[in-house]
Structures are given as C-alpha cells and as structure tokens.
Coordinates of C-alpha atoms and ligand atoms in Angstrom, one line a residue:
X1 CA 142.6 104.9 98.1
X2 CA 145.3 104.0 95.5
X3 CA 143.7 103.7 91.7
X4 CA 143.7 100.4 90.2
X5 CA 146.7 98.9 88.1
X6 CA 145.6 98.8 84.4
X7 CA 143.6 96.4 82.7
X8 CA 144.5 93.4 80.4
X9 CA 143.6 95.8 77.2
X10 CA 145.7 98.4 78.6
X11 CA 148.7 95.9 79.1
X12 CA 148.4 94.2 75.6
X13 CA 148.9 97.4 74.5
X14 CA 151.5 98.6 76.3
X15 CA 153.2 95.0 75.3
X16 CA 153.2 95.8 72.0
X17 CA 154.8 98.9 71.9
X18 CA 157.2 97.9 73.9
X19 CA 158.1 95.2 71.2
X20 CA 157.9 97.9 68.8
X21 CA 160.1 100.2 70.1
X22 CA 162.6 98.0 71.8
X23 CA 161.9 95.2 70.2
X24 CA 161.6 92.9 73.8
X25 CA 159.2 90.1 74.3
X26 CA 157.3 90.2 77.8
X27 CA 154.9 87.6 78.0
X28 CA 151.9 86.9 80.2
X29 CA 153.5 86.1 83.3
X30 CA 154.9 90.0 83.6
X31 CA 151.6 90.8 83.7
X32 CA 151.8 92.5 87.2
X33 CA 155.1 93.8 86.2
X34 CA 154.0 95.5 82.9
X35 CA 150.9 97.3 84.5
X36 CA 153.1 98.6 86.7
X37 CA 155.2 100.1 85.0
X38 CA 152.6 101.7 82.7
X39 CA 151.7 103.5 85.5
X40 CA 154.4 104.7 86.5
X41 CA 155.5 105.9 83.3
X42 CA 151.5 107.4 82.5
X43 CA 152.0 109.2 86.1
X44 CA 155.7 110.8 85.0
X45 CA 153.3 112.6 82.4
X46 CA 150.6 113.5 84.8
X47 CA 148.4 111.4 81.6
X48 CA 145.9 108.5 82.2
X49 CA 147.2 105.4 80.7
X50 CA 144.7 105.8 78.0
X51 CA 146.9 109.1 77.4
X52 CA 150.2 107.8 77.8
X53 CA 148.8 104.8 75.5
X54 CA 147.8 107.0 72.9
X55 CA 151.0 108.9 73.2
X56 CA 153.7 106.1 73.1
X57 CA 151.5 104.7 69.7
X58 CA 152.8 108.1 67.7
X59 CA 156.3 107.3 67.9
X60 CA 155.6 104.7 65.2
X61 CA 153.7 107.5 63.0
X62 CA 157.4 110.2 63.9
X63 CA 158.1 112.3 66.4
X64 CA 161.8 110.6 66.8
X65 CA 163.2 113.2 69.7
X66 CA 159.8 112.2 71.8
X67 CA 160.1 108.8 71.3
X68 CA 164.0 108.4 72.4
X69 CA 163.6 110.1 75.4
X70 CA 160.4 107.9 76.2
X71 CA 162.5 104.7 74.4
X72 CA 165.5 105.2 77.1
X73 CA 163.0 105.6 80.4
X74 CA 161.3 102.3 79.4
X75 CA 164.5 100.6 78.7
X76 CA 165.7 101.7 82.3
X77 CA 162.4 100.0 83.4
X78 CA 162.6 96.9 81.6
X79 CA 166.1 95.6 79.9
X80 CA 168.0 93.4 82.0
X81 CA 172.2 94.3 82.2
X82 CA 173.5 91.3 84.1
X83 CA 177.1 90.7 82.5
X84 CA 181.0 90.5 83.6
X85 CA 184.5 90.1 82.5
X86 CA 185.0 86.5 80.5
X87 CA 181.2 85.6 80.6
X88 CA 181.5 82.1 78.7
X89 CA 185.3 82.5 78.6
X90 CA 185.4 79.4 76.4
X91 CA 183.6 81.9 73.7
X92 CA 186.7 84.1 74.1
X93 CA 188.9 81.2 73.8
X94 CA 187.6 80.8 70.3
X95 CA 187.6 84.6 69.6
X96 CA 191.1 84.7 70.5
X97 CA 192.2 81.2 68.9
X98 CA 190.2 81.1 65.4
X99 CA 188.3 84.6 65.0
X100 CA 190.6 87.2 65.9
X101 CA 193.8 85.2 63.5
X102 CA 191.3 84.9 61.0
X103 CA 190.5 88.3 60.4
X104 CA 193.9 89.5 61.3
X105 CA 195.0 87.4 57.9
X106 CA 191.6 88.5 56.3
X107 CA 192.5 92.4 57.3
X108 CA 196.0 92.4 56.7
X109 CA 196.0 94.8 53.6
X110 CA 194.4 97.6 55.6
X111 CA 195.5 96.4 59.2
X112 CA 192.4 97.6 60.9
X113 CA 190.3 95.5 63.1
X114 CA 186.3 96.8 64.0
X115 CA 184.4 94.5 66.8
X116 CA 181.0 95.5 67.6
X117 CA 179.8 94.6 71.6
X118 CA 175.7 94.9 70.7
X119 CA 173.7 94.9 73.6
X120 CA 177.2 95.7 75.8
X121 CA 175.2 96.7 79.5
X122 CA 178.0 97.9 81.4
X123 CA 180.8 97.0 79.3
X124 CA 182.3 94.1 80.8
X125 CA 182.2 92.1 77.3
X126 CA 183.8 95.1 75.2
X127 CA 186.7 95.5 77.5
X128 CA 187.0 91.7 77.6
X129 CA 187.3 91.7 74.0
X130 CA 189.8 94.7 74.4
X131 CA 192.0 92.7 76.8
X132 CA 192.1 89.6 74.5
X133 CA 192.9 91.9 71.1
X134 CA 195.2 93.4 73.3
X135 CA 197.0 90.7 74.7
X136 CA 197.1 88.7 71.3
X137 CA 197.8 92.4 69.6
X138 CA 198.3 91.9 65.8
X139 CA 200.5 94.7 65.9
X140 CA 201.6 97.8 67.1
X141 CA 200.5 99.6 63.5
X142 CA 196.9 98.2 63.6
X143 CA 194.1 100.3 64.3
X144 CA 191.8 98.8 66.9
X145 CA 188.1 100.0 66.5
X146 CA 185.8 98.2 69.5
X147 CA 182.2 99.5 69.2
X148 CA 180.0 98.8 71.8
X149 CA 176.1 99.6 72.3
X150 CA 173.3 99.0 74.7
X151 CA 169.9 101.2 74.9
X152 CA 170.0 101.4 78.3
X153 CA 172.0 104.9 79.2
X154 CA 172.4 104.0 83.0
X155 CA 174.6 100.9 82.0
X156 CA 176.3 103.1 79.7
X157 CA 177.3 105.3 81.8
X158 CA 179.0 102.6 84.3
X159 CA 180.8 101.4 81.2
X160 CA 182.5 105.0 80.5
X161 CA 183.2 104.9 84.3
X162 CA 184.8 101.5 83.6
X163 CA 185.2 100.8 87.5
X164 CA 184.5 97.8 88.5
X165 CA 183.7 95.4 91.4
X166 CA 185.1 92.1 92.5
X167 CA 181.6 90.4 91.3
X168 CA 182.4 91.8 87.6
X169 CA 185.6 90.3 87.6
X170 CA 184.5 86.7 88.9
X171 CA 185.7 84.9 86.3
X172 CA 188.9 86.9 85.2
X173 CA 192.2 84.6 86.1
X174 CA 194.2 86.4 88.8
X175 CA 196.9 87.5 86.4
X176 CA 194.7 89.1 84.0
X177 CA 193.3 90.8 86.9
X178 CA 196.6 92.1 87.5
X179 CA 197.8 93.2 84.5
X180 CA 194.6 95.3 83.6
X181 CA 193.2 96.5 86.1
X182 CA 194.3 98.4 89.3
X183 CA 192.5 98.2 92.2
X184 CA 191.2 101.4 94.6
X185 CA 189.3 100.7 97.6
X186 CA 186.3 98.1 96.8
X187 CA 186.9 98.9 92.9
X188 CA 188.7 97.8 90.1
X189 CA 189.7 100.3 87.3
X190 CA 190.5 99.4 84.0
X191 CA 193.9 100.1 82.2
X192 CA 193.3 103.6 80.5
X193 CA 195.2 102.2 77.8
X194 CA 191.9 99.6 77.3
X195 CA 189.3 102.0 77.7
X196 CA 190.9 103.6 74.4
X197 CA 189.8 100.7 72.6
X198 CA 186.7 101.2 73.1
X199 CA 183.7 103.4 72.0
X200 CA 180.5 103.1 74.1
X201 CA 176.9 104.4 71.7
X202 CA 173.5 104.5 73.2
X203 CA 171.6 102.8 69.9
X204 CA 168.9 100.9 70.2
X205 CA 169.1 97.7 68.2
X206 CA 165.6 97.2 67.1
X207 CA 166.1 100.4 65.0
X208 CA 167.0 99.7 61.5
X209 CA 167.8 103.4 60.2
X210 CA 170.9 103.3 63.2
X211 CA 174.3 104.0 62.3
X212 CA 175.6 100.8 63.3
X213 CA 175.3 99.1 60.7
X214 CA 177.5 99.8 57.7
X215 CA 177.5 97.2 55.5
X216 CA 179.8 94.5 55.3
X217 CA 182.0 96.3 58.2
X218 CA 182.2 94.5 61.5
X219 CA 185.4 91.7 62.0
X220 CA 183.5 90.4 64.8
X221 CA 180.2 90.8 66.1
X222 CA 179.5 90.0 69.8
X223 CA 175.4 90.1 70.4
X224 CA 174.7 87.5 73.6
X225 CA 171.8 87.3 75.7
X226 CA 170.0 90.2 73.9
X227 CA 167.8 88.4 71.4
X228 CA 166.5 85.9 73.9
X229 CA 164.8 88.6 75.1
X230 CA 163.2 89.4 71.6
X231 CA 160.3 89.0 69.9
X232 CA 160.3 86.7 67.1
X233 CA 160.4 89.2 64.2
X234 CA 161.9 91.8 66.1
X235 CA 164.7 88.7 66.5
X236 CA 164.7 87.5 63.1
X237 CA 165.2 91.4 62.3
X238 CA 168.6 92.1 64.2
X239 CA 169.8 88.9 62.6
X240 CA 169.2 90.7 59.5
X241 CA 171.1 94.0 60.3
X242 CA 173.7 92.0 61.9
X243 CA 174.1 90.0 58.8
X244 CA 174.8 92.6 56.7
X245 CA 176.9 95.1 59.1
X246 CA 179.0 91.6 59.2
X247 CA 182.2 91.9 56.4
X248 CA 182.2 88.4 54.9
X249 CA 184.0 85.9 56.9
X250 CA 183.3 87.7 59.9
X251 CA 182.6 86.0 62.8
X252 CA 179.1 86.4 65.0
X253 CA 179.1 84.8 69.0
X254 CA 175.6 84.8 70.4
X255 CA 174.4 84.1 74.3
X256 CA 174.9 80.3 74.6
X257 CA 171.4 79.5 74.8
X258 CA 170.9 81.4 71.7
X259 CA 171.1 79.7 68.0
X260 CA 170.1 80.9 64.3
X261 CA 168.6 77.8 63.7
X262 CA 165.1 79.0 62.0
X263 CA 166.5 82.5 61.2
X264 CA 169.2 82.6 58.7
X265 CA 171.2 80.7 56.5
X266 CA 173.8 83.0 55.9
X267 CA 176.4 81.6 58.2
X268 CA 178.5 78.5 58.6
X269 CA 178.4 77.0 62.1
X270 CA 181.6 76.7 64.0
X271 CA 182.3 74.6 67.0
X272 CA 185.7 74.7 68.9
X273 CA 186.6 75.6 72.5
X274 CA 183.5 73.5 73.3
X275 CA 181.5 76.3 72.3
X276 CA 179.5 76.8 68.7
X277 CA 179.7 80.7 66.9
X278 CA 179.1 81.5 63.3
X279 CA 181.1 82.5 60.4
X280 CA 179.1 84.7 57.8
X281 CA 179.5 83.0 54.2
X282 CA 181.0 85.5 51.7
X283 CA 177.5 85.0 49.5
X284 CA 174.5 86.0 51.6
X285 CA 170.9 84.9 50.2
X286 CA 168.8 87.5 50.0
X287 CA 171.5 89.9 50.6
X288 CA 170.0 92.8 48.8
X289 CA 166.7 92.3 51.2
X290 CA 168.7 92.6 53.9
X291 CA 170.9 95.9 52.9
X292 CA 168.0 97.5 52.5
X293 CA 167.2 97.1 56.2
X294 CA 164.3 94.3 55.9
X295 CA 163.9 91.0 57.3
X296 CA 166.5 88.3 56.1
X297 CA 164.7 86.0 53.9
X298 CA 163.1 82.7 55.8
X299 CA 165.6 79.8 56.3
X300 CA 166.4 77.7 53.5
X301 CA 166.0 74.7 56.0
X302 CA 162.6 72.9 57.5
X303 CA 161.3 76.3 57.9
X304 CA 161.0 76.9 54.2
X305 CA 158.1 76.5 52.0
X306 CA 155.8 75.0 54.6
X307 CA 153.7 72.0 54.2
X308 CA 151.1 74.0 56.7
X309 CA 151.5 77.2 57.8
X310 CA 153.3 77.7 61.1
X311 CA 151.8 78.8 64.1
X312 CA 151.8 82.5 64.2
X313 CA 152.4 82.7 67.7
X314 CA 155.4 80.2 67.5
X315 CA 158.6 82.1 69.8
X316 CA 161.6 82.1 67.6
X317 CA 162.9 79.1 69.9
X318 CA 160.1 77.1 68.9
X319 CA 160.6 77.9 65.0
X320 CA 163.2 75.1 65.9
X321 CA 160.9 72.0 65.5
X322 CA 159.0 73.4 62.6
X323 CA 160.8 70.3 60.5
X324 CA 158.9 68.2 63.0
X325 CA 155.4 69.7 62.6
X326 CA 156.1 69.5 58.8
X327 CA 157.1 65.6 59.1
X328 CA 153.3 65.0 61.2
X329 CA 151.8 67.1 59.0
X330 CA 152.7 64.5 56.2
X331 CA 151.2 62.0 58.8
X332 CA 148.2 63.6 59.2
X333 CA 147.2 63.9 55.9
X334 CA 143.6 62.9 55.5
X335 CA 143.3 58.8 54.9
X336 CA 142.9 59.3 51.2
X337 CA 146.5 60.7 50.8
X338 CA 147.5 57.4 53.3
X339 CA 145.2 54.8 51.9
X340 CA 147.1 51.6 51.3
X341 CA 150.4 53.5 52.4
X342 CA 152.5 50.5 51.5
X343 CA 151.2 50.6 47.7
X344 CA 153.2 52.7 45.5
X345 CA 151.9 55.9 44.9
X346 CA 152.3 57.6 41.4
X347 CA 155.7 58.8 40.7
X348 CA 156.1 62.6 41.4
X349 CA 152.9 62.5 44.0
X350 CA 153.4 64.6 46.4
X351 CA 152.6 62.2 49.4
X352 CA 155.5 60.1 48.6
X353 CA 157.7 61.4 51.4
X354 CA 154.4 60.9 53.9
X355 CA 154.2 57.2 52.4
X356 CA 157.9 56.4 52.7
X357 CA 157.3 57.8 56.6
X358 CA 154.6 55.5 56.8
X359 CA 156.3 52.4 55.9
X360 CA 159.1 53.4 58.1
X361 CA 156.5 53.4 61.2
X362 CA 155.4 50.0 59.9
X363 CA 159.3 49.2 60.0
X364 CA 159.3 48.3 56.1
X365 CA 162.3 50.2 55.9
X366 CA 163.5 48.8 52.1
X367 CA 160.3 50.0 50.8
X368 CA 160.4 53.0 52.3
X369 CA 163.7 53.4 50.4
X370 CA 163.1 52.6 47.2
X371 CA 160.1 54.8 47.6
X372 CA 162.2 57.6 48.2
X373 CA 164.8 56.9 45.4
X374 CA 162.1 56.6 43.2
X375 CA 161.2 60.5 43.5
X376 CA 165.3 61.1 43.7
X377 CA 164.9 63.7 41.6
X378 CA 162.3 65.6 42.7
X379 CA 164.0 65.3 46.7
X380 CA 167.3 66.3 45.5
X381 CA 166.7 69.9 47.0
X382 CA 164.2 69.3 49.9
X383 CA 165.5 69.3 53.3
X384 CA 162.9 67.3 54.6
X385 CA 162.9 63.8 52.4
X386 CA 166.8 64.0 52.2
X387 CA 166.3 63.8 56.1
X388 CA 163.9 60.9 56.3
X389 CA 166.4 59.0 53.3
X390 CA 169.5 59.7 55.7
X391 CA 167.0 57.5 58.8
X392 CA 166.2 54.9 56.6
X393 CA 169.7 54.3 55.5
X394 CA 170.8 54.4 59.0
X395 CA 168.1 51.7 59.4
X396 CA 169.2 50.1 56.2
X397 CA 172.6 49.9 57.5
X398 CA 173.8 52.1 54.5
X399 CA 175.5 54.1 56.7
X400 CA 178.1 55.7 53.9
X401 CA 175.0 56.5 51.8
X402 CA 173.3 57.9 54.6
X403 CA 176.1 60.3 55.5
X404 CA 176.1 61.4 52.1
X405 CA 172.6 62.3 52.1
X406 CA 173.1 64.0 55.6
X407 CA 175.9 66.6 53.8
X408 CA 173.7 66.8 50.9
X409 CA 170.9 68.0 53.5
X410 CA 173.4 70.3 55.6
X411 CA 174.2 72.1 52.1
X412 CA 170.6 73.0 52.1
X413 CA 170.6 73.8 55.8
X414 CA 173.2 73.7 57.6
X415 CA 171.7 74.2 60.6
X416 CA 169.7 71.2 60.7
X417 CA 169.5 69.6 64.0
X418 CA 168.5 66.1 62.4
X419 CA 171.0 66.0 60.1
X420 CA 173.9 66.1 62.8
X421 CA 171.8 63.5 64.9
X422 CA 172.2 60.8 62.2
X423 CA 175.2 62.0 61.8
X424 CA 176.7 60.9 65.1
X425 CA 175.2 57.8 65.0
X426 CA 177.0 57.1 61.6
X427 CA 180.2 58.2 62.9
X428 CA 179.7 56.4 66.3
X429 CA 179.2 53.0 64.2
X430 CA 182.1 54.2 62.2
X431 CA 184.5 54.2 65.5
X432 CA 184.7 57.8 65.1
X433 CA 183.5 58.7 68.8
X434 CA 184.9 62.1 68.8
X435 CA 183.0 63.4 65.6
X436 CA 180.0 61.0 66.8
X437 CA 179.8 63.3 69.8
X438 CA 180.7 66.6 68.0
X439 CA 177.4 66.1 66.1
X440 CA 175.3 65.0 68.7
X441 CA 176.3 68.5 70.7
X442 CA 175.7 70.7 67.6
X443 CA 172.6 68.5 67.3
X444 CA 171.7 69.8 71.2
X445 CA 172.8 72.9 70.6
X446 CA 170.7 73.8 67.4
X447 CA 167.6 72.2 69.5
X448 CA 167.8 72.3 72.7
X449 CA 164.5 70.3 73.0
X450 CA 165.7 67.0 70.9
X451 CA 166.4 64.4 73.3
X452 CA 167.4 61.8 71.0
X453 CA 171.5 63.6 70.8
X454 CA 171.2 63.5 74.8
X455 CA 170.5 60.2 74.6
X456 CA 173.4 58.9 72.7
X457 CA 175.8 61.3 74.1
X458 CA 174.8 59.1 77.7
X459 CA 174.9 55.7 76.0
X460 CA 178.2 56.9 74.3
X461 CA 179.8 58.7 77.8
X462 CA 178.3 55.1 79.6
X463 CA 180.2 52.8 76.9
X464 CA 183.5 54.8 78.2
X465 CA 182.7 54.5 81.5
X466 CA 182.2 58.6 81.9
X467 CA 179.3 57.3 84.5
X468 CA 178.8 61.4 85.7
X469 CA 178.0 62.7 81.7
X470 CA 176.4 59.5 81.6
X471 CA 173.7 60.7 84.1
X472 CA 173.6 63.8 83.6
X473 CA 172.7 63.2 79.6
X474 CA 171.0 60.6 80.2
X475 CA 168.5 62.6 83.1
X476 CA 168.1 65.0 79.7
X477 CA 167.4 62.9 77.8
X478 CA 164.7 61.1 79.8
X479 CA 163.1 64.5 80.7
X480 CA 162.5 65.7 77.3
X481 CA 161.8 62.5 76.1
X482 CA 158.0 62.6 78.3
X483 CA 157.5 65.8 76.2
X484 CA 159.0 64.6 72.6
X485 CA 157.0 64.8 69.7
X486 CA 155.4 61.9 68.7
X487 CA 156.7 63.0 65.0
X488 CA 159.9 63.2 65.7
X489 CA 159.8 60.1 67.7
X490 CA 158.5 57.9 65.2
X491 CA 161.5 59.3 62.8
X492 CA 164.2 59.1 65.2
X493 CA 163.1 57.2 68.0
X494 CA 164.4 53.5 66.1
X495 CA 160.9 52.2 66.4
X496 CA 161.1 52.4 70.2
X497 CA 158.0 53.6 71.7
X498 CA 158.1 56.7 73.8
X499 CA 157.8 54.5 76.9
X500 CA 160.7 52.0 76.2
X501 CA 163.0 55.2 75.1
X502 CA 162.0 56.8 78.7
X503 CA 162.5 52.9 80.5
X504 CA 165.9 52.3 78.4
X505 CA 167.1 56.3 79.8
X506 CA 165.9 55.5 83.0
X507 CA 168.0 52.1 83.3
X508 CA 171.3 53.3 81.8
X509 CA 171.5 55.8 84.3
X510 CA 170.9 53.5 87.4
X511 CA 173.7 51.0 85.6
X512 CA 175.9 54.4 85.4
X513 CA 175.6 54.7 89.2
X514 CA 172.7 57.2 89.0
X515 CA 169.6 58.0 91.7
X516 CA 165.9 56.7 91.1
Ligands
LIG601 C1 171.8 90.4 79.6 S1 172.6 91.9 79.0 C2 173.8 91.1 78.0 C3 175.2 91.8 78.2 C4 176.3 91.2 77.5 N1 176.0 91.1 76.0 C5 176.6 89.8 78.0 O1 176.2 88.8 77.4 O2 177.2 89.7 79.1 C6 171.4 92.4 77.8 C7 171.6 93.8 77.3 O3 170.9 94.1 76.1 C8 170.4 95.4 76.2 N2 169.3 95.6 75.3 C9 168.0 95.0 75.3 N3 167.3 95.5 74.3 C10 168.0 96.3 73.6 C11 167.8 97.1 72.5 N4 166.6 97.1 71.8 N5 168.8 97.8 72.0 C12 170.0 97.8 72.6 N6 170.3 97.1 73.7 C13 169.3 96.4 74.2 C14 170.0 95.6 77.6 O4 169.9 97.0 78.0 C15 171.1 94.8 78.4 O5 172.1 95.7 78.7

C-alpha cells in the first residue's frame, strides 16, 4: 500500500520555504504537484515530511552548505527553463539600437561593457546578447564582460555545453545561424569565439548576500520571465538588488508580460522596437535602502501612502490597480464624508478629491473642477487628484491643461497607467494618432487589465480602417470590460455604463468585419 501524499499543513509549509529560499510563488492549484515533490525530496533523506519540514526550516536560522545543496535539488524540481535564441527579438532590436550605443558612449572612458543574463536557463539569452555585442562590436579594444546566472545547475550545465538544437534556434534568421553556429549531426554549436563572452554562475537570485550585485555595475541587465514566477516581496526584492547592481543609465529588459509598475520608481520607461524596457535614473530614491540589500522603498505612484491598506495577499500583478481601490475607497466613504457631495466641503478637507469624484459620477464636471483647483495646493504632489483633474479636463475639453496635469502626474509616477490613458485621448483629439497610440500601449502594457486603452486602440485602428487590430482590441477590450472595476469605470468609462461600454465594443467589432 503506497503512504499518503502530504497534507494541506504539510504543503503550506513546504510553500513557504520554497518562497524563502528560492523566492517562487506556487499557488493552490500545484497543490498535487507540491506534495509530491515533498515526498520525494523527504524520501531522498530517508526523513518523514515532518523531518524534512523541520529540516529545510533551519536553513533560514544558517547552515548555508546544507541549504545550497537542498536549494539546487528543489530548483531541479520546480523552476521552469523554457528559453531560445532571440526570444522577443524586438527586445534585442532595442538592445542593439538604443541600449548597447548608449552605454558604449556612457563607457567610453573605460571601454568596458558588463551585461548580466539573471535567470539565464540554458543560455540561449546570454549568447544572444553575445551575438548582438558582437555583431555591433564597439571595438576591437573593449572588454566584453557577459554574466549570466540561473539556480538551476542542470540548465547550467547545457549552457557551458553551448550545443544546441534546431528548436533553440527557432527564431534566429538563417544568416545569423550561419555565421555563429556550426552545425554537427542534430546539433548546433556555438562560435567558441562567443562562448568567451560569456560567464555562466550558479547564484540564486532571491539571495541578497550574492556576489552579483556590485553596486552601480551592470550596463545592461536582462531578467525575463523569472519574477513572474515570484512572490510579491520576494519580486519587489530582486527589483531592489537589480536596481542597485544597475550603473546609472543602465538599461533593465524584463519578460514581456512583466512590468515595474507597483515596485519601483527608479527607472524611466522606454518604448521603441514596439517593445517597453527601463532606463535606471541616475538618482535612485531610497538608494541607500536598497545598497544595503533591503526592499526598494514602495512606489511613489498609487501605491503610496494608502487611503486603506492594501490587501495583503494582493500578487505583485495586482498591486497594479491599487490607484483603483484607492479611487473606490474615496467612494465608499461612509455617507457623512458624502453627504450633500455637490456642496463645497471646507477647504483642505480631506474628502475633496472623493467629492470632486462624486460630482464627476453625477456628470457636474465644472464643479468637480473648481473643486479640485480649489485644494491646488494641497494636490500638487498627489498622484491620485492630479489623475481625476487630468479626466475632468478631458471632460471639460481642456485638453492642453489636462496634458499638463497628466506630465505633472508622470513626474510623480511615471509608471502610471491612467496617466498615459488620458494621454492618448488628448493626443488622439490633437491629430497626433501615433503618440495617441503610443500611450494607449504603455497604458496596456503597465496594466494589462485596463480595458479602456484596448478600447481606443480598436476605435483608433477602426477609424483607419485596420479592421484585424480593430477586432482583436476591440475582443480585449470587451472581455475585460465584464470584469472592470466599477471604480475605474466610473473614472474612465465617460459616463458610459459598463453595459453600453461592453454593447459599443461589441458593435464596432461586427462594423470592423468581426464574428458574434
Ligand atoms: C523561463 S526561464 C527564463 C529564461 C530566459 N531569461 C528567457 O526569458 O528566455 C526562468 C529561469 O529562471 C530561473 N530561476 C527561477 N528562480 C530562480 C532563482 N531564485 N535564482 C536564479 N534563477 C532562478 C529558472 O531556473 C529558469 O531557468
């Protein structure tokens, strides 16, 4: 009779050491998954799980040779190495195009370039950053550093290997495939010369006493699809140590899925090549936090000085609508605070913003306004009523004060997904269709979950007669719309009910040739 898998107590705890030591989220659909691989790993030491429990919790009290040897089994077990040659080549585009000249002109003095793969698997995205250095070489006198880690020793050892199959070299154009690799049997090895670039180091990035992170040190940092996989502070964390191992003006390229948007404000967002990465700013908030190998500080953006505090067990990509939870909590606010919401309340109260939202529900849009510019002062820094004044001057059809208050609001955070939104419909009314739609894709990007930048991007594609974006944004936009938030509806949404917004999607895409 085989034993039973572990229990739920068991797993939970096995959870959260793994998100201690490797710093990966597993949630409660790999339940099965999880208890099986506690048992496995309590059966390679002949322990009960209880034992192997008890055992794997001392690595946080010491015991560092114990814990790495345990640390690289379950990383065998549980990390996930899918990767290959170009993977978002439009990413490399920019490295090659902005990053890489940037830095070259940045490093010139001591012609030495250092690029750090973090969370490399088998190597493919080192070498690819190898074969681009290469083939846009600065310089025969330029020392080339590429560092590249992963926690998972298996992968690692491919990478040294660096032989490769056809699969790993799907998206590499046939000439590059020529020039850098030659092939033997099935394989593909890579150009010795290439592999010299390189420097593979088993490290595991939730541990903030590594040696990868000098400070101010990296040129580029590439770190894609890793912290998806995080936990929310173990993500907020790395961003940290990445942060500060960054030099000033470097560059940082994350997964395409993956944003900073809640986690730091110490970068300027890029976007060319159809593709958004992030320059650190030479000042870094907080910087001396960070150095010392702590948590960045929070966000200056809607995630700052909460009205209520945010859900604990908020994921990292949910920190994203924390501007919107903010905005209903001003909504919510017991009917004392709301009384009357279209008389004045005192000057400096603090429920002017949740007022001014108020009459903006109620369509008074003027009063509203005024409202607002009556507490000018006291809004001049806060992200969220320099938001809501940006909407009611769109409204207002002040759309050069609203843009104002929109760069005003991207000062504090630049990484404001609202801010861009209004924006593109500024720009849009301005005739400026290719900065309208620049802002409504950072605006997606930042959040994937804000349908009202889908929704313009189809109205704007249907306008040009691009009927297959049309559809496609405008499908997008009509599915995220059913789950919106009724908050960020009411401040976005143009006074449109969730039902008409959804109706309005639904039509546009039939007129642009598209399927019930
Ligand atoms: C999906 S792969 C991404 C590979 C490559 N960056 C790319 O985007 O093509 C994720 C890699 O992150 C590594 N990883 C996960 N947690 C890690 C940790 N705590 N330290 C170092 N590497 C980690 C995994 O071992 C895996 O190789």
């Amino acid at each position: 009779m085989t034993a039973p898998l572990p229990g739920l107590d068991d797993v939970g705890r096995f959870r959260g050491a793994i998100a201690r030591q490797l710093g990966l989220h597993l949630d409660e659909s790999k339940h099965a998954f999880l208890a099986e691989v506690l048992q496995r790993r309590a059966d390679a030491h002949t322990a009960s799980t209880k034992v192997y429990l008890d055992h794997i919790d001392r690595f946080d009290r010491g015991d560092p040779h114990r814990a790495r040897d345990e640390v690289r089994a379950l990383a065998q077990e549980l990390t996930i190495g899918e990767t290959y040659f170009f993977r978002h080549h439009e990413q490399f585009q920019a490295f090659a195009d902005v990053a890489l000249p940037a830095r070259v002109a940045a490093r010139a003095a001591d012609r030495t370039l250092r690029l750090l793969s973090a969370g490399c698997a088998s190597g493919e995205e080192a070498y690819t950053l190898a074969i681009v250095v290469r083939e846009r070489h600065p310089g025969a006198d330029w020392r080339i550093a590429i560092r590249a880690a992963d926690v998972n020793a298996a992968a690692l050892e491919r990478a040294a290997g660096a032989r490769f199959s056809a699969w790993s070299l799907r998206e590499t154009p046939p000439e590059t495939q020529r020039r850098w690799f030659a092939s033997e049997g099935r394989e593909f090895v890579l150009d010795p010369s290439l592999r010299g670039l390189v420097t593979f180091d088993e490290r595991n990035l939730a541990d903030a006493g590594s040696d990868l992170w000098p400070p101010d040190f990296y040129d580029v940092i590439f770190c894609r699809n890793v912290m998806m996989y995080f936990t929310a502070d173990e993500a907020q964390a790395l961003v940290g140590r990445l942060t500060a191992a960054l030099a000033p003006g470097g560059f940082l390229f994350l997964g395409h899925a993956e944003t900073l948007r809640g986690l730091s404000n110490a970068f300027h967002l890029c976007h060319s090549h159809d593709t958004f990465y992030y320059q650190r700013k030479d000042e870094v908030p907080g910087r001396d936090a960070v150095r010392a190998g702590e948590s960045p500080p929070a966000v200056a953006t809607e995630a700052r000085a909460p009205l209520t505090a945010p859900s604990p067990d908020l994921g990292w990509f949910h920190a994203v609508s924390d501007a919107t939870s903010r905005i209903k909590a001003l909504v919510d606010r017991p009917p004392a605070a709301h009384a009357g919401a279209a008389r004045t309340p005192p000057r400096g109260s603090p429920t002017a913003a949740g007022t001014a939202l108020e009459l903006l529900k109620r369509e008074r849009f003027s009063e509203a306004l005024s409202l607002l510019d009556d507490e000018a002062a006291d809004h001049a820094a806060d992200a969220d009523a320099l938001l809501l004044r940006a909407v009611l001057l769109t409204h207002g059809g002040q759309l050069a004060d609203a843009e104002a208050a929109c760069a005003r609001l991207l000062a504090i955070d630049e990484l404001s997904a609202g801010a861009h939104y209004v924006l593109a419909q500024c720009r849009d009314a301005a005739g400026d269709r290719k900065a309208a739609r620049e802002h409504d894709q950072a605006a997606v990007y930042l959040d994937p979950t804000f349908a009202m930048p889908r929704l313009h991007l189809g109205l704007m594609a249907r306008r040009l007669g691009d009927r297959e974006t049309a559809q496609r944004e405008l499908e997008q936009a009509e599915r995220l719309l059913s789950r919106e938030e009724a908050a960020r509806l009411l401040l976005f949404g143009g006074g449109f009910t969730r039902d008409s917004l959804i109706a309005l999607c639904r039509a546009e895409r039939m007129a642009a040739g598209g399927k019930t």
